[in-house]
JSON list of C-alpha atoms in Angstrom, two decimals:
[
{"chain": "A", "resi": 2, "resn": "MET", "atom": "CA", "xyz": [-9.55, -22.13, -12.51]},
{"chain": "A", "resi": 3, "resn": "ARG", "atom": "CA", "xyz": [-6.18, -20.06, -13.44]},
{"chain": "A", "resi": 4, "resn": "ARG", "atom": "CA", "xyz": [-4.52, -17.03, -11.86]},
{"chain": "A", "resi": 5, "resn": "ILE", "atom": "CA", "xyz": [-1.82, -14.75, -12.30]},
{"chain": "A", "resi": 6, "resn": "VAL", "atom": "CA", "xyz": [-0.34, -11.42, -9.89]},
{"chain": "A", "resi": 7, "resn": "VAL", "atom": "CA", "xyz": [1.40, -8.76, -11.27]},
{"chain": "A", "resi": 8, "resn": "LEU", "atom": "CA", "xyz": [3.94, -7.49, -8.30]},
{"chain": "A", "resi": 9, "resn": "LEU", "atom": "CA", "xyz": [5.11, -3.49, -9.52]},
{"chain": "A", "resi": 10, "resn": "GLY", "atom": "CA", "xyz": [7.46, -2.49, -7.36]},
{"chain": "A", "resi": 11, "resn": "GLY", "atom": "CA", "xyz": [8.10, 0.94, -6.48]},
{"chain": "A", "resi": 12, "resn": "ILE", "atom": "CA", "xyz": [11.35, 3.51, -6.96]},
{"chain": "A", "resi": 13, "resn": "GLY", "atom": "CA", "xyz": [13.28, 2.10, -3.98]},
{"chain": "A", "resi": 14, "resn": "TYR", "atom": "CA", "xyz": [10.80, -0.37, -3.03]},
{"chain": "A", "resi": 15, "resn": "HIS", "atom": "CA", "xyz": [11.24, -3.70, -5.39]},
{"chain": "A", "resi": 16, "resn": "CYS", "atom": "CA", "xyz": [9.26, -7.47, -5.66]},
{"chain": "A", "resi": 17, "resn": "ASP", "atom": "CA", "xyz": [12.17, -8.47, -2.96]},
{"chain": "A", "resi": 18, "resn": "LYS", "atom": "CA", "xyz": [11.49, -6.05, -0.12]},
{"chain": "A", "resi": 19, "resn": "PRO", "atom": "CA", "xyz": [8.96, -7.31, 3.01]},
{"chain": "A", "resi": 20, "resn": "LEU", "atom": "CA", "xyz": [5.97, -6.08, 1.64]},
{"chain": "A", "resi": 21, "resn": "LEU", "atom": "CA", "xyz": [6.08, -7.41, -1.88]},
{"chain": "A", "resi": 22, "resn": "TYR", "atom": "CA", "xyz": [7.88, -11.02, -1.28]},
{"chain": "A", "resi": 23, "resn": "TYR", "atom": "CA", "xyz": [5.40, -11.97, 1.71]},
{"chain": "A", "resi": 24, "resn": "ALA", "atom": "CA", "xyz": [1.73, -10.23, -0.43]},
{"chain": "A", "resi": 25, "resn": "ARG", "atom": "CA", "xyz": [3.75, -12.92, -3.69]},
{"chain": "A", "resi": 26, "resn": "LYS", "atom": "CA", "xyz": [3.26, -15.62, -0.56]},
{"chain": "A", "resi": 27, "resn": "ILE", "atom": "CA", "xyz": [0.19, -15.22, 0.47]},
{"chain": "A", "resi": 28, "resn": "ALA", "atom": "CA", "xyz": [-1.09, -14.46, -3.75]},
{"chain": "A", "resi": 29, "resn": "ASP", "atom": "CA", "xyz": [0.57, -18.32, -4.40]},
{"chain": "A", "resi": 30, "resn": "ASP", "atom": "CA", "xyz": [-1.25, -19.74, -1.46]},
{"chain": "A", "resi": 31, "resn": "ASN", "atom": "CA", "xyz": [-4.01, -19.21, -2.32]},
{"chain": "A", "resi": 32, "resn": "GLY", "atom": "CA", "xyz": [-4.28, -19.69, -5.52]},
{"chain": "A", "resi": 33, "resn": "TYR", "atom": "CA", "xyz": [-2.30, -16.71, -8.40]},
{"chain": "A", "resi": 34, "resn": "SER", "atom": "CA", "xyz": [0.83, -19.42, -9.09]},
{"chain": "A", "resi": 35, "resn": "GLU", "atom": "CA", "xyz": [1.49, -17.49, -11.96]},
{"chain": "A", "resi": 36, "resn": "CYS", "atom": "CA", "xyz": [3.43, -14.20, -10.97]},
{"chain": "A", "resi": 37, "resn": "ILE", "atom": "CA", "xyz": [4.84, -11.23, -13.33]},
{"chain": "A", "resi": 38, "resn": "ASN", "atom": "CA", "xyz": [7.34, -9.20, -10.96]},
{"chain": "A", "resi": 39, "resn": "ILE", "atom": "CA", "xyz": [8.08, -5.88, -12.42]},
{"chain": "A", "resi": 40, "resn": "ASN", "atom": "CA", "xyz": [10.43, -3.95, -10.45]},
{"chain": "A", "resi": 41, "resn": "PHE", "atom": "CA", "xyz": [11.25, 0.19, -11.78]},
{"chain": "A", "resi": 42, "resn": "GLN", "atom": "CA", "xyz": [15.03, -0.24, -13.58]},
{"chain": "A", "resi": 43, "resn": "LYS", "atom": "CA", "xyz": [15.63, 3.37, -13.97]},
{"chain": "A", "resi": 44, "resn": "THR", "atom": "CA", "xyz": [17.33, 5.54, -10.77]},
{"chain": "A", "resi": 45, "resn": "LEU", "atom": "CA", "xyz": [16.09, 9.16, -10.68]},
{"chain": "A", "resi": 46, "resn": "ASP", "atom": "CA", "xyz": [14.89, 11.27, -8.19]},
{"chain": "A", "resi": 47, "resn": "MET", "atom": "CA", "xyz": [11.88, 10.77, -7.83]},
{"chain": "A", "resi": 48, "resn": "LYS", "atom": "CA", "xyz": [10.92, 13.58, -5.50]},
{"chain": "A", "resi": 49, "resn": "LYS", "atom": "CA", "xyz": [12.99, 16.02, -8.04]},
{"chain": "A", "resi": 50, "resn": "ASP", "atom": "CA", "xyz": [11.03, 14.55, -11.21]},
{"chain": "A", "resi": 51, "resn": "LEU", "atom": "CA", "xyz": [7.98, 12.15, -10.06]},
{"chain": "A", "resi": 52, "resn": "ASP", "atom": "CA", "xyz": [6.28, 12.77, -13.73]},
{"chain": "A", "resi": 53, "resn": "SER", "atom": "CA", "xyz": [9.55, 11.26, -15.69]},
{"chain": "A", "resi": 54, "resn": "CYS", "atom": "CA", "xyz": [9.42, 8.42, -13.61]},
{"chain": "A", "resi": 55, "resn": "PHE", "atom": "CA", "xyz": [5.69, 7.86, -14.19]},
{"chain": "A", "resi": 56, "resn": "GLN", "atom": "CA", "xyz": [6.25, 7.98, -17.99]},
{"chain": "A", "resi": 57, "resn": "ILE", "atom": "CA", "xyz": [9.68, 5.86, -16.93]},
{"chain": "A", "resi": 58, "resn": "TYR", "atom": "CA", "xyz": [8.16, 3.40, -15.63]},
{"chain": "A", "resi": 59, "resn": "GLN", "atom": "CA", "xyz": [5.25, 3.17, -17.50]},
{"chain": "A", "resi": 60, "resn": "GLN", "atom": "CA", "xyz": [7.37, 2.47, -20.76]},
{"chain": "A", "resi": 61, "resn": "GLN", "atom": "CA", "xyz": [8.43, -0.35, -18.76]},
{"chain": "A", "resi": 62, "resn": "VAL", "atom": "CA", "xyz": [5.52, -2.15, -17.48]},
{"chain": "A", "resi": 63, "resn": "GLU", "atom": "CA", "xyz": [3.81, -1.88, -21.09]},
{"chain": "A", "resi": 64, "resn": "GLU", "atom": "CA", "xyz": [7.02, -3.27, -22.81]},
{"chain": "A", "resi": 65, "resn": "GLU", "atom": "CA", "xyz": [6.70, -5.61, -19.65]},
{"chain": "A", "resi": 66, "resn": "LEU", "atom": "CA", "xyz": [2.97, -7.07, -20.72]},
{"chain": "A", "resi": 67, "resn": "ALA", "atom": "CA", "xyz": [2.61, -6.99, -23.82]},
{"chain": "A", "resi": 68, "resn": "GLU", "atom": "CA", "xyz": [2.83, -10.52, -24.63]},
{"chain": "A", "resi": 69, "resn": "VAL", "atom": "CA", "xyz": [0.80, -11.19, -21.42]},
{"chain": "A", "resi": 70, "resn": "ASN", "atom": "CA", "xyz": [-2.79, -13.01, -23.08]},
{"chain": "A", "resi": 71, "resn": "TRP", "atom": "CA", "xyz": [-4.65, -11.89, -20.40]},
{"chain": "A", "resi": 72, "resn": "SER", "atom": "CA", "xyz": [-8.14, -14.07, -21.34]},
{"chain": "A", "resi": 73, "resn": "VAL", "atom": "CA", "xyz": [-6.47, -17.12, -19.86]},
{"chain": "A", "resi": 74, "resn": "TYR", "atom": "CA", "xyz": [-6.76, -16.00, -16.71]},
{"chain": "A", "resi": 75, "resn": "ASP", "atom": "CA", "xyz": [-9.94, -16.42, -14.70]},
{"chain": "A", "resi": 76, "resn": "GLU", "atom": "CA", "xyz": [-8.77, -14.00, -12.01]},
{"chain": "A", "resi": 77, "resn": "ILE", "atom": "CA", "xyz": [-5.73, -11.07, -11.73]},
{"chain": "A", "resi": 78, "resn": "LEU", "atom": "CA", "xyz": [-4.50, -9.67, -9.33]},
{"chain": "A", "resi": 79, "resn": "PHE", "atom": "CA", "xyz": [-2.37, -6.14, -9.17]},
{"chain": "A", "resi": 80, "resn": "ILE", "atom": "CA", "xyz": [-0.26, -5.43, -6.60]},
{"chain": "A", "resi": 81, "resn": "SER", "atom": "CA", "xyz": [1.83, -2.26, -6.34]},
{"chain": "A", "resi": 82, "resn": "LYS", "atom": "CA", "xyz": [3.30, -0.28, -4.90]},
{"chain": "A", "resi": 83, "resn": "SER", "atom": "CA", "xyz": [4.15, 3.58, -4.39]},
{"chain": "A", "resi": 84, "resn": "LEU", "atom": "CA", "xyz": [4.90, 4.81, -8.23]},
{"chain": "A", "resi": 85, "resn": "GLY", "atom": "CA", "xyz": [3.68, 1.42, -8.82]},
{"chain": "A", "resi": 86, "resn": "THR", "atom": "CA", "xyz": [0.11, 2.29, -7.54]},
{"chain": "A", "resi": 87, "resn": "ALA", "atom": "CA", "xyz": [-0.20, 5.21, -10.54]},
{"chain": "A", "resi": 88, "resn": "VAL", "atom": "CA", "xyz": [1.60, 3.28, -13.49]},
{"chain": "A", "resi": 89, "resn": "ALA", "atom": "CA", "xyz": [-0.84, -0.37, -11.81]},
{"chain": "A", "resi": 90, "resn": "ALA", "atom": "CA", "xyz": [-3.67, 2.16, -12.19]},
{"chain": "A", "resi": 91, "resn": "ALA", "atom": "CA", "xyz": [-3.14, 3.74, -15.50]},
{"chain": "A", "resi": 92, "resn": "TYR", "atom": "CA", "xyz": [-2.08, 0.57, -17.30]},
{"chain": "A", "resi": 93, "resn": "MET", "atom": "CA", "xyz": [-5.19, -0.82, -16.30]},
{"chain": "A", "resi": 94, "resn": "GLU", "atom": "CA", "xyz": [-7.15, 2.05, -17.38]},
{"chain": "A", "resi": 95, "resn": "ALA", "atom": "CA", "xyz": [-5.76, 1.98, -20.91]},
{"chain": "A", "resi": 96, "resn": "HIS", "atom": "CA", "xyz": [-6.34, -1.51, -21.27]},
{"chain": "A", "resi": 97, "resn": "SER", "atom": "CA", "xyz": [-8.91, -1.99, -20.07]},
{"chain": "A", "resi": 98, "resn": "ASP", "atom": "CA", "xyz": [-10.59, -3.52, -23.30]},
{"chain": "A", "resi": 99, "resn": "ARG", "atom": "CA", "xyz": [-8.83, -6.81, -21.60]},
{"chain": "A", "resi": 100, "resn": "PHE", "atom": "CA", "xyz": [-10.28, -6.94, -18.78]},
{"chain": "A", "resi": 101, "resn": "ASN", "atom": "CA", "xyz": [-13.96, -8.05, -19.55]},
{"chain": "A", "resi": 102, "resn": "LYS", "atom": "CA", "xyz": [-14.57, -11.73, -18.70]},
{"chain": "A", "resi": 103, "resn": "GLN", "atom": "CA", "xyz": [-11.89, -11.52, -15.47]},
{"chain": "A", "resi": 104, "resn": "LYS", "atom": "CA", "xyz": [-12.43, -11.45, -12.03]},
{"chain": "A", "resi": 105, "resn": "ILE", "atom": "CA", "xyz": [-9.94, -8.27, -11.14]},
{"chain": "A", "resi": 106, "resn": "ARG", "atom": "CA", "xyz": [-8.26, -7.48, -7.46]},
{"chain": "A", "resi": 107, "resn": "ASN", "atom": "CA", "xyz": [-6.06, -4.25, -6.44]},
{"chain": "A", "resi": 108, "resn": "VAL", "atom": "CA", "xyz": [-3.68, -3.75, -3.78]},
{"chain": "A", "resi": 109, "resn": "TYR", "atom": "CA", "xyz": [-2.16, -0.91, -3.62]},
{"chain": "A", "resi": 110, "resn": "LEU", "atom": "CA", "xyz": [0.52, -0.61, -0.62]},
{"chain": "A", "resi": 111, "resn": "THR", "atom": "CA", "xyz": [0.96, 2.97, 0.26]},
{"chain": "A", "resi": 112, "resn": "PRO", "atom": "CA", "xyz": [-0.12, 5.08, -2.86]},
{"chain": "A", "resi": 113, "resn": "LEU", "atom": "CA", "xyz": [0.48, 8.20, -4.19]},
{"chain": "A", "resi": 114, "resn": "GLU", "atom": "CA", "xyz": [-2.08, 10.87, -4.85]},
{"chain": "A", "resi": 115, "resn": "MET", "atom": "CA", "xyz": [-1.64, 10.48, -8.89]},
{"chain": "A", "resi": 116, "resn": "THR", "atom": "CA", "xyz": [-2.45, 6.97, -8.23]},
{"chain": "A", "resi": 117, "resn": "PHE", "atom": "CA", "xyz": [-6.61, 8.17, -8.82]},
{"chain": "A", "resi": 118, "resn": "LYS", "atom": "CA", "xyz": [-5.46, 10.01, -11.57]},
{"chain": "A", "resi": 119, "resn": "TYR", "atom": "CA", "xyz": [-5.77, 7.17, -13.74]},
{"chain": "A", "resi": 120, "resn": "HIS", "atom": "CA", "xyz": [-9.34, 6.02, -11.99]},
{"chain": "A", "resi": 121, "resn": "PRO", "atom": "CA", "xyz": [-7.99, 2.79, -9.82]},
{"chain": "A", "resi": 122, "resn": "ARG", "atom": "CA", "xyz": [-10.27, -0.19, -9.88]},
{"chain": "A", "resi": 123, "resn": "THR", "atom": "CA", "xyz": [-12.03, -1.33, -7.01]},
{"chain": "A", "resi": 124, "resn": "GLY", "atom": "CA", "xyz": [-9.51, -2.47, -3.95]},
{"chain": "A", "resi": 125, "resn": "MET", "atom": "CA", "xyz": [-7.90, -2.02, -1.18]},
{"chain": "A", "resi": 126, "resn": "ALA", "atom": "CA", "xyz": [-5.39, 0.23, 0.30]},
{"chain": "A", "resi": 127, "resn": "PHE", "atom": "CA", "xyz": [-2.71, 0.44, 3.19]},
{"chain": "A", "resi": 128, "resn": "SER", "atom": "CA", "xyz": [-0.94, 3.89, 3.89]},
{"chain": "A", "resi": 129, "resn": "GLY", "atom": "CA", "xyz": [0.40, 4.66, 7.15]},
{"chain": "A", "resi": 130, "resn": "THR", "atom": "CA", "xyz": [-0.24, 7.83, 8.88]},
{"chain": "A", "resi": 131, "resn": "SER", "atom": "CA", "xyz": [3.35, 9.41, 9.06]},
{"chain": "A", "resi": 132, "resn": "ASP", "atom": "CA", "xyz": [3.53, 9.18, 4.94]},
{"chain": "A", "resi": 133, "resn": "PRO", "atom": "CA", "xyz": [5.67, 12.65, 4.24]},
{"chain": "A", "resi": 134, "resn": "TRP", "atom": "CA", "xyz": [4.88, 11.67, 0.49]},
{"chain": "A", "resi": 135, "resn": "ILE", "atom": "CA", "xyz": [1.35, 11.70, 1.17]},
{"chain": "A", "resi": 136, "resn": "ASP", "atom": "CA", "xyz": [-1.72, 14.09, 1.91]},
{"chain": "A", "resi": 137, "resn": "LEU", "atom": "CA", "xyz": [-3.01, 12.27, 4.08]},
{"chain": "A", "resi": 138, "resn": "ASP", "atom": "CA", "xyz": [-6.48, 13.80, 3.48]},
{"chain": "A", "resi": 139, "resn": "ASP", "atom": "CA", "xyz": [-6.21, 13.43, -0.05]},
{"chain": "A", "resi": 140, "resn": "ILE", "atom": "CA", "xyz": [-5.24, 9.81, 0.15]},
{"chain": "A", "resi": 141, "resn": "ILE", "atom": "CA", "xyz": [-8.55, 9.32, 2.26]},
{"chain": "A", "resi": 142, "resn": "LEU", "atom": "CA", "xyz": [-10.76, 11.12, -0.10]},
{"chain": "A", "resi": 143, "resn": "CYS", "atom": "CA", "xyz": [-9.37, 10.21, -3.22]},
{"chain": "A", "resi": 144, "resn": "CYS", "atom": "CA", "xyz": [-9.67, 5.79, -1.69]},
{"chain": "A", "resi": 145, "resn": "GLN", "atom": "CA", "xyz": [-13.44, 7.04, -0.67]},
{"chain": "A", "resi": 146, "resn": "LYS", "atom": "CA", "xyz": [-14.20, 8.40, -4.39]},
{"chain": "A", "resi": 147, "resn": "SER", "atom": "CA", "xyz": [-12.92, 5.10, -5.64]},
{"chain": "A", "resi": 148, "resn": "ASP", "atom": "CA", "xyz": [-14.21, 3.05, -3.64]},
{"chain": "A", "resi": 149, "resn": "VAL", "atom": "CA", "xyz": [-11.42, 1.80, -2.70]},
{"chain": "A", "resi": 150, "resn": "ALA", "atom": "CA", "xyz": [-11.12, 0.13, 0.96]},
{"chain": "A", "resi": 151, "resn": "LEU", "atom": "CA", "xyz": [-8.36, 1.89, 2.88]},
{"chain": "A", "resi": 152, "resn": "GLU", "atom": "CA", "xyz": [-6.53, 0.94, 6.11]},
{"chain": "A", "resi": 153, "resn": "MET", "atom": "CA", "xyz": [-4.46, 3.66, 7.59]},
{"chain": "A", "resi": 154, "resn": "ILE", "atom": "CA", "xyz": [-1.44, 2.23, 9.51]},
{"chain": "A", "resi": 155, "resn": "GLU", "atom": "CA", "xyz": [-0.35, 4.70, 12.99]},
{"chain": "A", "resi": 156, "resn": "ASP", "atom": "CA", "xyz": [2.94, 6.30, 12.75]},
{"chain": "A", "resi": 157, "resn": "MET", "atom": "CA", "xyz": [4.42, 4.08, 9.53]},
{"chain": "A", "resi": 158, "resn": "ASN", "atom": "CA", "xyz": [6.61, 6.18, 6.65]},
{"chain": "A", "resi": 159, "resn": "HIS", "atom": "CA", "xyz": [6.25, 5.78, 3.25]},
{"chain": "A", "resi": 160, "resn": "SER", "atom": "CA", "xyz": [7.53, 1.75, 3.29]},
{"chain": "A", "resi": 161, "resn": "LEU", "atom": "CA", "xyz": [5.14, 1.18, 6.09]},
{"chain": "A", "resi": 162, "resn": "GLU", "atom": "CA", "xyz": [8.07, 1.46, 8.38]},
{"chain": "A", "resi": 163, "resn": "CYS", "atom": "CA", "xyz": [8.85, 2.97, 11.76]},
{"chain": "A", "resi": 164, "resn": "GLY", "atom": "CA", "xyz": [12.13, 2.65, 14.29]},
{"chain": "A", "resi": 165, "resn": "ASP", "atom": "CA", "xyz": [11.45, 0.13, 15.50]},
{"chain": "A", "resi": 166, "resn": "PRO", "atom": "CA", "xyz": [11.79, -3.38, 13.82]},
{"chain": "A", "resi": 167, "resn": "TRP", "atom": "CA", "xyz": [9.70, -5.87, 15.58]},
{"chain": "A", "resi": 168, "resn": "ARG", "atom": "CA", "xyz": [6.76, -2.88, 15.00]},
{"chain": "A", "resi": 169, "resn": "ASN", "atom": "CA", "xyz": [7.83, -3.29, 11.33]},
{"chain": "A", "resi": 170, "resn": "ILE", "atom": "CA", "xyz": [7.19, -6.83, 11.84]},
{"chain": "A", "resi": 171, "resn": "ASP", "atom": "CA", "xyz": [3.79, -6.77, 13.69]},
{"chain": "A", "resi": 172, "resn": "VAL", "atom": "CA", "xyz": [2.52, -4.07, 10.83]},
{"chain": "A", "resi": 173, "resn": "VAL", "atom": "CA", "xyz": [3.85, -6.84, 7.88]},
{"chain": "A", "resi": 174, "resn": "ARG", "atom": "CA", "xyz": [2.36, -9.54, 10.01]},
{"chain": "A", "resi": 175, "resn": "ILE", "atom": "CA", "xyz": [-1.55, -7.22, 9.65]},
{"chain": "A", "resi": 176, "resn": "VAL", "atom": "CA", "xyz": [-0.88, -6.15, 6.27]},
{"chain": "A", "resi": 177, "resn": "MET", "atom": "CA", "xyz": [-0.68, -9.85, 4.93]},
{"chain": "A", "resi": 178, "resn": "LYS", "atom": "CA", "xyz": [-3.42, -11.76, 6.97]},
{"chain": "A", "resi": 179, "resn": "LYS", "atom": "CA", "xyz": [-5.66, -8.46, 5.98]},
{"chain": "A", "resi": 180, "resn": "LEU", "atom": "CA", "xyz": [-4.44, -9.50, 2.37]},
{"chain": "A", "resi": 181, "resn": "GLU", "atom": "CA", "xyz": [-5.51, -13.04, 2.79]},
{"chain": "A", "resi": 182, "resn": "GLU", "atom": "CA", "xyz": [-8.63, -11.69, 4.33]},
{"chain": "A", "resi": 183, "resn": "TYR", "atom": "CA", "xyz": [-9.65, -9.62, 0.87]},
{"chain": "A", "resi": 184, "resn": "LEU", "atom": "CA", "xyz": [-8.15, -12.92, -1.11]},
{"chain": "A", "resi": 185, "resn": "THR", "atom": "CA", "xyz": [-10.66, -14.58, 0.43]},
{"chain": "A", "resi": 186, "resn": "GLU", "atom": "CA", "xyz": [-13.19, -12.61, -0.26]},
{"chain": "A", "resi": 187, "resn": "GLN", "atom": "CA", "xyz": [-16.37, -14.14, -2.30]}
]
């Protein structure tokens, strides 16, 4: 069985930061031996122009994934973070005809509300209750409507962190355990 994982970082959260780094390790341990890491290349102020950041990142992802022959894979896993969640959802919506026969899994780490404009595929999401980038009630509702299982982590920010490094490490462990459970579901 051939499996691939695609990691899409956020604006300030690239693929070698803890959540994505360890997610890659968990995916590899579960048979996703091929990996594409995509880190957002431009440095725009996300607070000032989120839509421009999205368009730039979306174009970058289109270019980086243009040559991928998805039909050779039995299972495809997208793990995305922040703005990457919106880009992943938009990419899959725009290319849904390429993903007919494969088993698709999605993990949305701290999704933004704009992610749900693109009708994300079923999967799982993680958000912190102290994330300043989201309206918590809106994310809960969007996840329910999209059939995306949501794990809320108390007192964590947009990076699923707080001021306590030991708690941050515990949260990474919790998220990775849930990811592994998700990947071993039939």
